[in-house]
mmCIF file of C-alpha atoms in Angstrom:
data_model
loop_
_atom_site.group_PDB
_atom_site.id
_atom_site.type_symbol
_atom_site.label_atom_id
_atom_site.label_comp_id
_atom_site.label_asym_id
_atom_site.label_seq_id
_atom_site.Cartn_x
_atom_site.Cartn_y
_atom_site.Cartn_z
ATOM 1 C CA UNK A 91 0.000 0.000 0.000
ATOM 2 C CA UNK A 92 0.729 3.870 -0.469
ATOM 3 C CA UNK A 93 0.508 6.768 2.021
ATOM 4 C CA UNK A 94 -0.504 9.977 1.040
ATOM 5 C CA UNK A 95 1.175 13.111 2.798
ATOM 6 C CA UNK A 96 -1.988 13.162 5.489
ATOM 7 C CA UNK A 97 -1.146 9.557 6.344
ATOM 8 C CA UNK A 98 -3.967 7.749 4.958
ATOM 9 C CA UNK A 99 -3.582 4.561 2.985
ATOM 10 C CA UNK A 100 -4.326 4.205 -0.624
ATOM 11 C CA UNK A 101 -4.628 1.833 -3.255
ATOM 12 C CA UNK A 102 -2.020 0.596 -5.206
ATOM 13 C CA UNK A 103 -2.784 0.284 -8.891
ATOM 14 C CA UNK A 104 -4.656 2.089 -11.320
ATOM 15 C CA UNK A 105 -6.358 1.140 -14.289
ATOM 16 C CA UNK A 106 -6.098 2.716 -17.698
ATOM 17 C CA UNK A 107 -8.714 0.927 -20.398
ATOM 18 C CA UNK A 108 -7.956 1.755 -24.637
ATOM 19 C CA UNK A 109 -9.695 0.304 -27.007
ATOM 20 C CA UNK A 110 -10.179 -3.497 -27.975
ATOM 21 C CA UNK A 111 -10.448 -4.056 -24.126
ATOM 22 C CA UNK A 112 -6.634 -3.734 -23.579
ATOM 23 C CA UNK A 113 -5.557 -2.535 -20.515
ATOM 24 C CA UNK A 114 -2.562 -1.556 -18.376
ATOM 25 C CA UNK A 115 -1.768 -1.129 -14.629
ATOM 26 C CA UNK A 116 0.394 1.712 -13.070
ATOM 27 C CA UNK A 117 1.518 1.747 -9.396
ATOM 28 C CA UNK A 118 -0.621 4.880 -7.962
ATOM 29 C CA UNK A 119 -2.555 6.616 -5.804
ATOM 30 C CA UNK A 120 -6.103 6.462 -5.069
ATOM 31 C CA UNK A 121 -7.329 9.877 -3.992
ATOM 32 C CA UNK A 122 -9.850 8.894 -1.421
ATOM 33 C CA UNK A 123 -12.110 11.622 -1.705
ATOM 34 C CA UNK A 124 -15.756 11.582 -1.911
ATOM 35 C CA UNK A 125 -15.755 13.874 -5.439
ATOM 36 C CA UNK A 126 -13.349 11.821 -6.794
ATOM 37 C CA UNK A 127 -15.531 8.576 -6.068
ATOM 38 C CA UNK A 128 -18.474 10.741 -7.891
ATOM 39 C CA UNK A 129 -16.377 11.416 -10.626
ATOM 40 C CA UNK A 130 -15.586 8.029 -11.159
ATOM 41 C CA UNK A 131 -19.510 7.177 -10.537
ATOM 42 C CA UNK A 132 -20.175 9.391 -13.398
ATOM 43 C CA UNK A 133 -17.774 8.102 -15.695
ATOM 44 C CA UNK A 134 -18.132 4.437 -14.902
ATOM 45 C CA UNK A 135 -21.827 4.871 -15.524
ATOM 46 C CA UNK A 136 -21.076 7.282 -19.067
ATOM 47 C CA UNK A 137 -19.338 4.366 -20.136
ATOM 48 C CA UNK A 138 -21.861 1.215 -19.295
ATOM 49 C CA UNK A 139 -24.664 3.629 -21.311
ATOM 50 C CA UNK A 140 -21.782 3.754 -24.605
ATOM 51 C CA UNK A 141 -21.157 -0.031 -24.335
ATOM 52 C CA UNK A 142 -24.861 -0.733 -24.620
ATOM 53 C CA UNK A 143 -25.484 1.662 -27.494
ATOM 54 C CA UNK A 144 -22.597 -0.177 -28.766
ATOM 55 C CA UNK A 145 -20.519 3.122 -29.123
ATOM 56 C CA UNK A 146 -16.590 2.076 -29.270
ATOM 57 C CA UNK A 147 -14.089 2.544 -26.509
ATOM 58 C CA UNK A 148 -10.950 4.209 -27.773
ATOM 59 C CA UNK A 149 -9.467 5.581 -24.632
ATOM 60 C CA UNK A 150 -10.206 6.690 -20.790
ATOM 61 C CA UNK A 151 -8.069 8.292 -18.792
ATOM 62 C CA UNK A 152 -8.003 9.400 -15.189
ATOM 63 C CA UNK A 153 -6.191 12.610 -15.063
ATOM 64 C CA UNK A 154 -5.874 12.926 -11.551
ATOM 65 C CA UNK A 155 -4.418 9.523 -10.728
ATOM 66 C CA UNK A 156 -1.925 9.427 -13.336
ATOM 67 C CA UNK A 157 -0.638 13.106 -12.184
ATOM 68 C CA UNK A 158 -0.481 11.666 -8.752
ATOM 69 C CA UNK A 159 1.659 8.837 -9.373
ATOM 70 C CA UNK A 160 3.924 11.421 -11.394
ATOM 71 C CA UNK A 161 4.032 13.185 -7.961
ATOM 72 C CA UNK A 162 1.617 15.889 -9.391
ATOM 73 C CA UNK A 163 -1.587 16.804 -7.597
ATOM 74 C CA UNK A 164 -4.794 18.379 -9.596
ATOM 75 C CA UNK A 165 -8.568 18.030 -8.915
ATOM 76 C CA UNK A 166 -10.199 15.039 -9.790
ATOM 77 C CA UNK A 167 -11.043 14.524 -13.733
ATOM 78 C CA UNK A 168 -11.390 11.569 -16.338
ATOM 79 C CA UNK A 169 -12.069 11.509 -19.957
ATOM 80 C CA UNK A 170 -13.754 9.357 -22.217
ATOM 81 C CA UNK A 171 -13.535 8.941 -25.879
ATOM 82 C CA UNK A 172 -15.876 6.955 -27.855
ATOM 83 C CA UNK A 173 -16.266 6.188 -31.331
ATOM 84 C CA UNK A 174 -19.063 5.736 -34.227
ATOM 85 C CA UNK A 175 -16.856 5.843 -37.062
ATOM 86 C CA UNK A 176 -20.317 6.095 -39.310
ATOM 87 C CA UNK A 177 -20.348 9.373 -37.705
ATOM 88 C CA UNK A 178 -16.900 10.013 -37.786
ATOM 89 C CA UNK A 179 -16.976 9.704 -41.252
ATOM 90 C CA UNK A 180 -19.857 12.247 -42.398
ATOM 91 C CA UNK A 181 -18.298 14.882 -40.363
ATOM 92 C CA UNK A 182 -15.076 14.104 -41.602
ATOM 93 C CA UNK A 183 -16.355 14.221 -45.188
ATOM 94 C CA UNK A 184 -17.405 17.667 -44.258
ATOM 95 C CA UNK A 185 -14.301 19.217 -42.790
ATOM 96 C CA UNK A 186 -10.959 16.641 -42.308
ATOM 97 C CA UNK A 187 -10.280 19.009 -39.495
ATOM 98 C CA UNK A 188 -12.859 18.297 -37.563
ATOM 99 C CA UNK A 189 -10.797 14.751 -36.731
ATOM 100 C CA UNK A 190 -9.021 17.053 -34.440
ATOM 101 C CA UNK A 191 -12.194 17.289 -32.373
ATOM 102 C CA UNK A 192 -13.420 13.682 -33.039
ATOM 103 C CA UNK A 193 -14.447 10.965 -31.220
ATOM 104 C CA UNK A 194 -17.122 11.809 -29.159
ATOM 105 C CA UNK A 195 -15.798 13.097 -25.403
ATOM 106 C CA UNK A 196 -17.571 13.222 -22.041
ATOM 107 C CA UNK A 197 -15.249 14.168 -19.011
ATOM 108 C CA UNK A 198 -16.194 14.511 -15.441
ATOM 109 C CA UNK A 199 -14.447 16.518 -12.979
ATOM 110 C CA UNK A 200 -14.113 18.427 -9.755
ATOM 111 C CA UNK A 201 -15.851 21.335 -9.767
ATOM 112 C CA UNK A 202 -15.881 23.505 -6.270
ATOM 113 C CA UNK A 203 -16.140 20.372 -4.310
ATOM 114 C CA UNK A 204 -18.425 18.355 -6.879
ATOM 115 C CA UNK A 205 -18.469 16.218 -9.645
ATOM 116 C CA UNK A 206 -19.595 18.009 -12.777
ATOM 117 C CA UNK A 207 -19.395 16.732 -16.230
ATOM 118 C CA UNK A 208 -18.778 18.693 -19.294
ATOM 119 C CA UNK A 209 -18.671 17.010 -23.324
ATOM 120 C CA UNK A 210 -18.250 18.323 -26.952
ATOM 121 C CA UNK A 211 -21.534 19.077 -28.737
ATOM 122 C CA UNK A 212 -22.104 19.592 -32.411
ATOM 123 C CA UNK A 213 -22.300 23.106 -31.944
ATOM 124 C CA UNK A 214 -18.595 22.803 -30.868
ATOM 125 C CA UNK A 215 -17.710 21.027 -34.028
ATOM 126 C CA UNK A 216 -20.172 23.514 -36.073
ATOM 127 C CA UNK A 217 -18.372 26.896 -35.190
ATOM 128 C CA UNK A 218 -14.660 25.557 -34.605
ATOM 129 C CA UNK A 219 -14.993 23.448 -38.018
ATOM 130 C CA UNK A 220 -17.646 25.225 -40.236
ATOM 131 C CA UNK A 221 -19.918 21.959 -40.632
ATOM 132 C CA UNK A 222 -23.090 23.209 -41.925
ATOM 133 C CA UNK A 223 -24.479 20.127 -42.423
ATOM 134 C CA UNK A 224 -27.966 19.924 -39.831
ATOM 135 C CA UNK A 225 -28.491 15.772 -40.714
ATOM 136 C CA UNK A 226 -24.892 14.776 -39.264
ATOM 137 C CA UNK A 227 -24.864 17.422 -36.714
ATOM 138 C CA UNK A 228 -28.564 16.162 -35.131
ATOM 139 C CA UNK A 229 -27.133 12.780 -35.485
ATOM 140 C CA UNK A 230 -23.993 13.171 -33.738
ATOM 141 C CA UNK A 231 -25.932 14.771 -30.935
ATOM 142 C CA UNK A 232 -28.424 12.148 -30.765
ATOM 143 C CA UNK A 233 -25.976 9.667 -31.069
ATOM 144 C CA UNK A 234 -24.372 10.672 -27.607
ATOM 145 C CA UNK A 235 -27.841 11.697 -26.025
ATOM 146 C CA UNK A 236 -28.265 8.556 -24.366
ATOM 147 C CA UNK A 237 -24.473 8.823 -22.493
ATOM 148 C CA UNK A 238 -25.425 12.078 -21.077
ATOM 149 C CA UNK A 239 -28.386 10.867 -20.040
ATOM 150 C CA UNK A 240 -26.625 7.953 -17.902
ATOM 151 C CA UNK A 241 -24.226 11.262 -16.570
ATOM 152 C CA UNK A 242 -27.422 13.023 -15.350
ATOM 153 C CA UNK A 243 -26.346 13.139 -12.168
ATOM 154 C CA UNK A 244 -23.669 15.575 -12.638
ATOM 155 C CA UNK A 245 -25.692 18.136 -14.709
ATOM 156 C CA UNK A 246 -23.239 17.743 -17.819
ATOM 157 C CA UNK A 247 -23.164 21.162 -20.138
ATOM 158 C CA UNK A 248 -21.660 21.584 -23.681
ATOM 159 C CA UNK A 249 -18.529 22.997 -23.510
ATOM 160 C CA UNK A 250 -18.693 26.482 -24.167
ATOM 161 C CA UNK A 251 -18.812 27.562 -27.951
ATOM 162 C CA UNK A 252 -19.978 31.708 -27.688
ATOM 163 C CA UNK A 253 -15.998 32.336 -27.980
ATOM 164 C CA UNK A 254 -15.624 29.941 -30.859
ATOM 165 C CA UNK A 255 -14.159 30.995 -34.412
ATOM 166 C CA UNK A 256 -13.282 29.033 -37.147
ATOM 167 C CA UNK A 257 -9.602 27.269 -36.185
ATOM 168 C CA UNK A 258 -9.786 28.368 -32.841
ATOM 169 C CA UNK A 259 -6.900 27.653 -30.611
ATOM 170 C CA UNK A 260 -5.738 25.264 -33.657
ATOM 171 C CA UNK A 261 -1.717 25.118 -34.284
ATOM 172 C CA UNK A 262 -0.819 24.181 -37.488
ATOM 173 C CA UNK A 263 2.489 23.036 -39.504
ATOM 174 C CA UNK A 264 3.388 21.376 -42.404
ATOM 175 C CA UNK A 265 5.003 18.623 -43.572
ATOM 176 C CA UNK A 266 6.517 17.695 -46.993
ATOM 177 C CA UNK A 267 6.287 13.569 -46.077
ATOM 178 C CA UNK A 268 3.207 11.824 -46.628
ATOM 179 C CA UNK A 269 0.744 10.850 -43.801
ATOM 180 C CA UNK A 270 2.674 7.362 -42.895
ATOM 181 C CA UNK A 271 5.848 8.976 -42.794
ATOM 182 C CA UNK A 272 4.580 11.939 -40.720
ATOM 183 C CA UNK A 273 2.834 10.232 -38.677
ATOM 184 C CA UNK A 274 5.961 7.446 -37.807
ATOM 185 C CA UNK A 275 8.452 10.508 -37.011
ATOM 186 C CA UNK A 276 5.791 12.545 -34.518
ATOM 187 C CA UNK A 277 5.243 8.806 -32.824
ATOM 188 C CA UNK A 278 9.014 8.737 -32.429
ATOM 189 C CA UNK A 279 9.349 11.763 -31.321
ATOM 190 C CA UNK A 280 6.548 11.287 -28.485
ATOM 191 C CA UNK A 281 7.367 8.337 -27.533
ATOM 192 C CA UNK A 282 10.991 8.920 -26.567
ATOM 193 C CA UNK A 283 10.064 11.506 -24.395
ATOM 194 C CA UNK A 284 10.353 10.239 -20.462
ATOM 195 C CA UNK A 285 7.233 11.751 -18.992
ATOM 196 C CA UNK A 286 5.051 11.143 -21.914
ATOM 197 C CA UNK A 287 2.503 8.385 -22.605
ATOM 198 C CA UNK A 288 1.460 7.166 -25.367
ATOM 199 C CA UNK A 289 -2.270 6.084 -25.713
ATOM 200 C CA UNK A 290 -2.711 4.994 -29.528
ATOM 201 C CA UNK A 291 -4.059 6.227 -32.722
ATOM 202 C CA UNK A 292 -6.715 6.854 -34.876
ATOM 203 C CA UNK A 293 -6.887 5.816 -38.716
ATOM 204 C CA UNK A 294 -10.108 7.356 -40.344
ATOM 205 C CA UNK A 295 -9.371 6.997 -43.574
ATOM 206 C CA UNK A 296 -9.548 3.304 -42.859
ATOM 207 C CA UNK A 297 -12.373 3.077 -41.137
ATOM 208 C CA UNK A 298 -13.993 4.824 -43.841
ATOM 209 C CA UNK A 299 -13.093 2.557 -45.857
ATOM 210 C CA UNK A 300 -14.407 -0.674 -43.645
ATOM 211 C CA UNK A 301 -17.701 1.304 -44.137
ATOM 212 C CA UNK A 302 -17.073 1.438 -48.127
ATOM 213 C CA UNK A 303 -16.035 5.070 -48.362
ATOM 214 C CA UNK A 304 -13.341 7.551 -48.960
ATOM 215 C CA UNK A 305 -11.503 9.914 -46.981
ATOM 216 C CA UNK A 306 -8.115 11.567 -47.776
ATOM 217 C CA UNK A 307 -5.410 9.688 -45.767
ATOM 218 C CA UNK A 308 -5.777 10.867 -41.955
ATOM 219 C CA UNK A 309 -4.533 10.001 -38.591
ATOM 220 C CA UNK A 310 -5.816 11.086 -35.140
ATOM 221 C CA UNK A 311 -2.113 10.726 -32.495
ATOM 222 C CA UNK A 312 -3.092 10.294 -28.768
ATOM 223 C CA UNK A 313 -1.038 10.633 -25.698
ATOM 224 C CA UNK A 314 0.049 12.470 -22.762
ATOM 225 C CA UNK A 315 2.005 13.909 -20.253
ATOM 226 C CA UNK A 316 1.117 13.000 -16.629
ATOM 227 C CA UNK A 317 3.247 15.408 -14.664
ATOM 228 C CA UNK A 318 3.671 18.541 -17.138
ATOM 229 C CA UNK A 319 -0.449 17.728 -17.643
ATOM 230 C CA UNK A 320 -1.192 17.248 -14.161
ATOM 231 C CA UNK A 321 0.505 20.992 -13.261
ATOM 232 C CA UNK A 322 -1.355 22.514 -16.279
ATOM 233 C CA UNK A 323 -4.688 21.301 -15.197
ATOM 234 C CA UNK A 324 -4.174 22.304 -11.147
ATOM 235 C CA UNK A 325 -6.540 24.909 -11.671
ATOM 236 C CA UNK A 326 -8.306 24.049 -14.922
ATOM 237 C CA UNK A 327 -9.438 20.569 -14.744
ATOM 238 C CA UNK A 328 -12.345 20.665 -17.544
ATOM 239 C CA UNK A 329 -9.499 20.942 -20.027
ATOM 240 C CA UNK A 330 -8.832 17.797 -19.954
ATOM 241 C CA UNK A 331 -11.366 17.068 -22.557
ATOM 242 C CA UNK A 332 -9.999 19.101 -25.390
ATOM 243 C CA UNK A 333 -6.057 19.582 -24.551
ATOM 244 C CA UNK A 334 -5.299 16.309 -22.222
ATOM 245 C CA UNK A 335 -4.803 13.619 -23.710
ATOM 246 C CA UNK A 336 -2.934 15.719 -26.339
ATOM 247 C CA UNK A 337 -4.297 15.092 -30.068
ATOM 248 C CA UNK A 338 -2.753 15.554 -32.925
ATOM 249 C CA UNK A 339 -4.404 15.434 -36.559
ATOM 250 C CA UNK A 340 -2.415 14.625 -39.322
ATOM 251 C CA UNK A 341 -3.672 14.937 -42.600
ATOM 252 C CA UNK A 342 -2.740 14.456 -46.583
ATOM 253 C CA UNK A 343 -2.315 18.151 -47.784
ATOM 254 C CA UNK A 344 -3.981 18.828 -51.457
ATOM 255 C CA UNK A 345 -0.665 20.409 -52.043
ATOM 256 C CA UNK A 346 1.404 17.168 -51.261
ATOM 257 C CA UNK A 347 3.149 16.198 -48.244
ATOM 258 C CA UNK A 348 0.885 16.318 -44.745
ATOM 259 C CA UNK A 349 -0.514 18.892 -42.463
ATOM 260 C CA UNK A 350 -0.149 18.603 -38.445
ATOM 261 C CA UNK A 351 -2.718 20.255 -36.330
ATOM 262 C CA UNK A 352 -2.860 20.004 -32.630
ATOM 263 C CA UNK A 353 -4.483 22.466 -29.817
ATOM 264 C CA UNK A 354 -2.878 25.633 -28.457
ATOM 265 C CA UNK A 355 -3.832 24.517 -24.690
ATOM 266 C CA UNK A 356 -3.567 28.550 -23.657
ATOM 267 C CA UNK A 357 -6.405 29.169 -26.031
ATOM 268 C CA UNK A 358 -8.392 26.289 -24.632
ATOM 269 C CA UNK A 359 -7.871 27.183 -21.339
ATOM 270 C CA UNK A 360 -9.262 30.946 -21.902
ATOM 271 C CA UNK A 361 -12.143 28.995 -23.678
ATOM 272 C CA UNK A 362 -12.928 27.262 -20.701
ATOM 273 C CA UNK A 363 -12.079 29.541 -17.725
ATOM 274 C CA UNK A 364 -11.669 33.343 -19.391
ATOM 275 C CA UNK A 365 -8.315 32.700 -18.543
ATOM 276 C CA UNK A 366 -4.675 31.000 -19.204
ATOM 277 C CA UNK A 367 -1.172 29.967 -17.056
ATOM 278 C CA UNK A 368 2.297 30.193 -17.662
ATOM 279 C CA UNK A 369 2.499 26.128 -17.573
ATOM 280 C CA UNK A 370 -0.448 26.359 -21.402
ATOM 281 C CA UNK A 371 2.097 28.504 -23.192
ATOM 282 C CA UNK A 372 5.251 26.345 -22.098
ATOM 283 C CA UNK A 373 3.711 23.583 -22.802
ATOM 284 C CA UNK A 374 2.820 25.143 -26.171
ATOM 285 C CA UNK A 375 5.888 26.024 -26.808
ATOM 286 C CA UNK A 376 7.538 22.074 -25.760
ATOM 287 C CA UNK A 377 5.349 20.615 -28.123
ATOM 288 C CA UNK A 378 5.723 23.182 -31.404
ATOM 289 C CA UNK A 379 8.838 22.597 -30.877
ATOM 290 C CA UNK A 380 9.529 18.974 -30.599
ATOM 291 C CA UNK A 381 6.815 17.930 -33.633
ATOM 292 C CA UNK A 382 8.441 20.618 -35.790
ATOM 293 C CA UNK A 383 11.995 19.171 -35.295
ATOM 294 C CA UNK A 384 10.523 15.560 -35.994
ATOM 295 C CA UNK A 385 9.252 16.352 -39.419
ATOM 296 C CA UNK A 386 12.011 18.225 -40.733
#
């Protein structure tokens, strides 16, 4: 067993489930606290509601316990992401871009002592992305209506969208390799950093094909940094469900070669709370600079 700094015990091992049903185990702390049991209540019951509308599991993460076994503390908060890659693929058809934004995520956190919930709505993908298209925005809201429903608990809201512009908080660079290639060297790159996890990928454009259609080649990149993530969400824990776990779209350019977009995590935290830290624009700054050295 563990012992917190107050001297209570905690559990040892912590459970991190991707998709397919893999899972792994990492030596951590429990946090012991009634929110963060509500939290998990939320999410637990979020994710029983996707399995039976047979919505897929791509990745959950618990925030808060991975920062604390880093030797970071933050407020309670976990993320899901869940796929319908039927959906995935109108919206993609509609703006590639949007993959940024895509699968559907529902995160819970601690909110002034209680467990709120907050998820990305259509109207999110609508303003940020430009998709005009009413069918595939109803359906991607109805489509996640019944996991808020099983979330009722914690009131969950939209994330805010009255601040939205097209491309906001989006960071963009280009590549002259193709997708593969791209995508190999940022995976490199991520992966050999110490504190970083990495939590898988995304291929649309082949599960638009499993569904018999076509989308230029694109990959959704997922992973994370417990301890630099942990300190950036101390005070902004609803982040976590647009800038942790870090995305990163890459893309076939019309033009040749690839684009690379990933969020600017001081824009999303002024989205969320009016307001940024110095730990969003290093953090910015860290990861321009190590994906723009890997493509080179």
């Amino acid at each position: 067993m563990l012992v917190d700094k107050k001297g209570l015990f905690m559990a040892r091992f912590l459970q991190i489930t991707f998709a397919a049903g893999t899972s792994i185990f990492l030596a951590t702390a429990s946090l012991g606290q009634s929110v963060q049991q509500a939290v998990d209540s939320v999410i637990e019951a979020a994710k029983t509601a996707a399995a039976e509308e047979q919505l897929e599991p791509v990745v959950e993460i618990d925030h808060a316990r991975l920062a604390a076994a880093a030797g970071v503390e933050m407020p309670s908060s976990r993320v899901a992401l869940l796929s319908d890659p039927e959906i995935n693929t109108q919206l993609l058809s509609s703006n590639i871009r949007s993959g940024l934004d895509l699968p559907f995520r529902v995160l819970s956190f601690d909110e002034n002592g209680k467990a709120s919930a907050v998820f990305t709505s259509s109207e999110f993908l609508k303003a940020r992305h430009g998709i005009t298209d009413t069918d595939i925005l109803g359906k991607f809201d109805d489509r996640l209506a019944p996991v808020l429903q099983a979330m009722s608990e914690s009131g969950p809201r939209p994330v805010q969208t009255s601040a939205l512009t097209p491309d906001y908080g989006i960071i963009e660079l280009a590549s002259s390799h193709g997708v593969p290639e791209t995508v190999a060297k940022l995976k490199e790159a991520i992966t050999a950093q110490a504190d970083t996890v990495w939590f898988g990928e995304v291929d649309y454009a082949a599960q638009a094909q499993q569904l018999g259609s076509e989308l230029v080649p694109a990959v959704l990149l997922l992973f994370g940094g417990p301890a630099p993530g942990g300190v950036a969400m101390a005070n902004f824990p609803s982040i976590g469900i647009d800038a942790f776990c870090q995305k990163i779209l890459v893309y076939a350019s019309p033009d040749g070669g690839s684009v690379v977009i990933f969020n600017d995590i001081a824009a999303l935290a002024v989205l969320h709370y009016g307001t940024s830290a110095p730990p969003h624009a290093a953090l910015n700054e860290r990861l321009t600079a190590t994906f723009s050295a890997a493509i080179e």
